[in-house]
Short mmCIF file of C-alpha atoms in Angstrom, two decimals:
data_model
loop_
_atom_site.label_atom_id
_atom_site.label_comp_id
_atom_site.label_asym_id
_atom_site.label_seq_id
_atom_site.Cartn_x
_atom_site.Cartn_y
_atom_site.Cartn_z
CA UNK A 679 18.58 3.98 11.97
CA UNK A 680 17.95 7.44 10.54
CA UNK A 681 19.18 6.53 7.05
CA UNK A 682 17.31 3.23 7.07
CA UNK A 683 14.14 5.03 8.13
CA UNK A 684 14.45 7.50 5.26
CA UNK A 685 15.01 4.66 2.80
CA UNK A 686 12.00 2.78 4.23
CA UNK A 687 9.82 5.88 3.90
CA UNK A 688 10.81 6.50 0.29
CA UNK A 689 10.97 2.87 -0.80
CA UNK A 690 7.67 1.90 0.80
CA UNK A 691 5.88 4.85 -0.76
CA UNK A 692 7.29 4.20 -4.22
CA UNK A 693 6.51 0.49 -4.12
CA UNK A 694 2.99 1.18 -2.80
CA UNK A 695 2.25 3.70 -5.54
CA UNK A 696 3.56 1.32 -8.21
CA UNK A 697 1.55 -1.65 -6.94
CA UNK A 698 -1.72 0.23 -6.55
CA UNK A 699 -3.00 -0.64 -10.05
CA UNK A 700 -2.84 -4.44 -9.72
CA UNK A 701 -4.10 -4.32 -6.13
CA UNK A 702 -7.07 -2.12 -7.07
CA UNK A 703 -7.79 -4.28 -10.11
CA UNK A 704 -7.87 -7.30 -7.81
CA UNK A 705 -9.87 -5.87 -4.88
CA UNK A 706 -11.61 -2.78 -6.25
CA UNK A 707 -11.18 0.90 -5.48
CA UNK A 708 -13.25 1.12 -2.30
CA UNK A 709 -11.80 -2.02 -0.72
CA UNK A 710 -8.36 -0.83 -1.81
CA UNK A 711 -8.67 2.51 -0.03
CA UNK A 712 -10.14 0.77 3.01
CA UNK A 713 -7.16 -1.60 3.05
CA UNK A 714 -4.78 1.38 2.88
CA UNK A 715 -6.46 3.14 5.80
CA UNK A 716 -6.62 0.00 7.93
CA UNK A 717 -2.95 -0.74 7.17
CA UNK A 718 -1.87 2.72 8.29
CA UNK A 719 -4.05 2.60 11.42
CA UNK A 720 -2.62 -0.79 12.42
CA UNK A 721 0.91 0.47 11.76
CA UNK A 722 0.23 3.63 13.79
CA UNK A 723 -1.19 1.66 16.70
CA UNK A 724 1.89 -0.55 16.72
CA UNK A 725 4.43 2.22 16.14
CA UNK A 726 2.99 4.80 18.54
CA UNK A 727 1.10 2.55 20.94
CA UNK A 728 3.47 -0.38 21.54
CA UNK A 729 6.84 1.10 20.56
CA UNK A 730 8.91 -1.46 18.64
CA UNK A 731 11.79 -2.75 20.73
CA UNK A 732 14.33 -3.16 17.93
CA UNK A 733 15.52 -0.87 15.19
CA UNK A 734 14.72 -3.41 12.48
CA UNK A 735 11.11 -3.74 13.70
CA UNK A 736 10.81 0.05 13.76
CA UNK A 737 12.12 0.38 10.19
CA UNK A 738 9.89 -2.48 8.96
CA UNK A 739 6.83 -0.81 10.50
CA UNK A 740 7.76 2.51 8.88
CA UNK A 741 8.18 0.75 5.51
CA UNK A 742 4.77 -0.93 5.82
CA UNK A 743 3.05 2.33 6.75
CA UNK A 744 4.80 4.11 3.91
CA UNK A 745 3.67 1.38 1.50
CA UNK A 746 0.03 1.92 2.50
CA UNK A 747 0.44 5.72 2.37
CA UNK A 748 1.92 5.48 -1.12
CA UNK A 749 -0.92 3.25 -2.24
CA UNK A 750 -3.56 5.55 -0.80
CA UNK A 751 -2.09 8.67 -2.39
CA UNK A 752 -1.92 7.03 -5.81
CA UNK A 753 -5.42 5.64 -5.39
CA UNK A 754 -6.84 9.03 -4.40
CA UNK A 755 -5.78 10.58 -7.68
CA UNK A 756 -8.20 8.43 -9.65
CA UNK A 757 -10.76 7.38 -7.02
CA UNK A 758 -11.80 10.79 -5.66
CA UNK A 759 -12.75 12.24 -9.09
CA UNK A 760 -15.12 9.30 -9.65
CA UNK A 761 -17.19 10.37 -6.65
CA UNK A 762 -18.32 13.61 -8.30
CA UNK A 763 -20.29 14.54 -11.39
CA UNK A 764 -18.40 15.92 -14.38
CA UNK A 765 -19.64 19.47 -13.76
CA UNK A 766 -18.03 19.91 -10.34
CA UNK A 767 -15.33 17.27 -10.54
CA UNK A 768 -12.26 19.52 -10.70
CA UNK A 769 -13.42 21.81 -7.90
CA UNK A 770 -14.61 18.99 -5.65
CA UNK A 771 -11.46 16.92 -6.18
CA UNK A 772 -9.22 19.91 -5.53
CA UNK A 773 -11.18 20.77 -2.42
CA UNK A 774 -11.05 17.19 -1.07
CA UNK A 775 -7.34 16.73 -1.67
CA UNK A 776 -6.36 20.18 -0.41
CA UNK A 777 -8.43 19.99 2.78
CA UNK A 778 -6.25 17.03 3.72
CA UNK A 779 -3.13 19.09 3.10
CA UNK A 780 -4.51 21.96 5.18
CA UNK A 781 -5.37 19.66 8.10
CA UNK A 782 -1.90 18.10 7.86
CA UNK A 783 -0.27 21.53 7.97
CA UNK A 784 -2.31 22.46 11.03
CA UNK A 785 -1.41 19.18 12.74
CA UNK A 786 2.29 19.70 12.05
CA UNK A 787 2.14 23.21 13.48
CA UNK A 788 0.15 22.11 16.54
CA UNK A 789 1.87 18.79 17.29
CA UNK A 790 4.05 20.40 19.97
CA UNK A 791 1.04 21.72 21.84
CA UNK A 792 -0.77 18.40 21.48
CA UNK A 793 2.32 16.53 22.72
CA UNK A 794 2.61 18.85 25.70
CA UNK A 795 -1.06 18.38 26.59
CA UNK A 796 -0.96 14.57 26.22
CA UNK A 797 2.42 13.98 27.87
CA UNK A 798 4.60 13.13 24.88
CA UNK A 799 4.99 12.91 21.12
CA UNK A 800 4.00 9.25 20.96
CA UNK A 801 0.57 9.98 22.37
CA UNK A 802 0.17 13.02 20.12
CA UNK A 803 1.10 11.07 17.00
CA UNK A 804 -1.26 8.27 17.97
CA UNK A 805 -4.13 10.74 18.37
CA UNK A 806 -3.40 12.62 15.14
CA UNK A 807 -3.11 9.39 13.16
CA UNK A 808 -6.56 8.38 14.37
CA UNK A 809 -8.03 10.78 11.81
CA UNK A 810 -7.88 7.81 9.43
CA UNK A 811 -10.66 6.24 11.49
CA UNK A 812 -12.95 8.90 10.01
CA UNK A 813 -12.05 7.64 6.55
CA UNK A 814 -12.74 4.07 7.59
CA UNK A 815 -16.13 5.12 9.00
CA UNK A 816 -17.05 6.95 5.78
CA UNK A 817 -16.20 4.02 3.47
CA UNK A 818 -19.68 2.41 3.70
CA UNK A 819 -21.20 5.69 2.46
CA UNK A 820 -18.72 5.77 -0.43
CA UNK A 821 -19.67 2.20 -1.34
CA UNK A 822 -23.36 3.14 -1.53
CA UNK A 823 -22.59 6.24 -3.62
CA UNK A 824 -20.51 4.34 -6.15
CA UNK A 825 -23.04 1.51 -6.40
CA UNK A 826 -25.86 3.93 -7.28
CA UNK A 827 -23.99 5.32 -10.28
#
């Protein structure tokens, strides 16, 4: 299962990042990022909330989540800069992308404490993956910003 999981993580991410261009062309940037976030949230709820009963279901869920993660990372590289004016674009984009990395690093370092407080790693991972709900909530604001430009 371990090897299959690693292949699903890598393969899903690569395929997602390669397919982002046609998907975004078809549905648009904002709907594309919303789709990515919703896909990861649904996968997280299933993976950490229900616990797949078979190894193949587990690996398939990991592959699907990785696909949406790969798509979202590729999409961020050209969507986030569009949100800012040319003057502050590099600083704002760097700040936005690196805040996510900083929060991830903190979550990784604190996951043991969170797991201990919540009674297990499944609950901790479910709670930490819920940060994507913030992104889903902010999407309507992003739509209004991009429509005014």
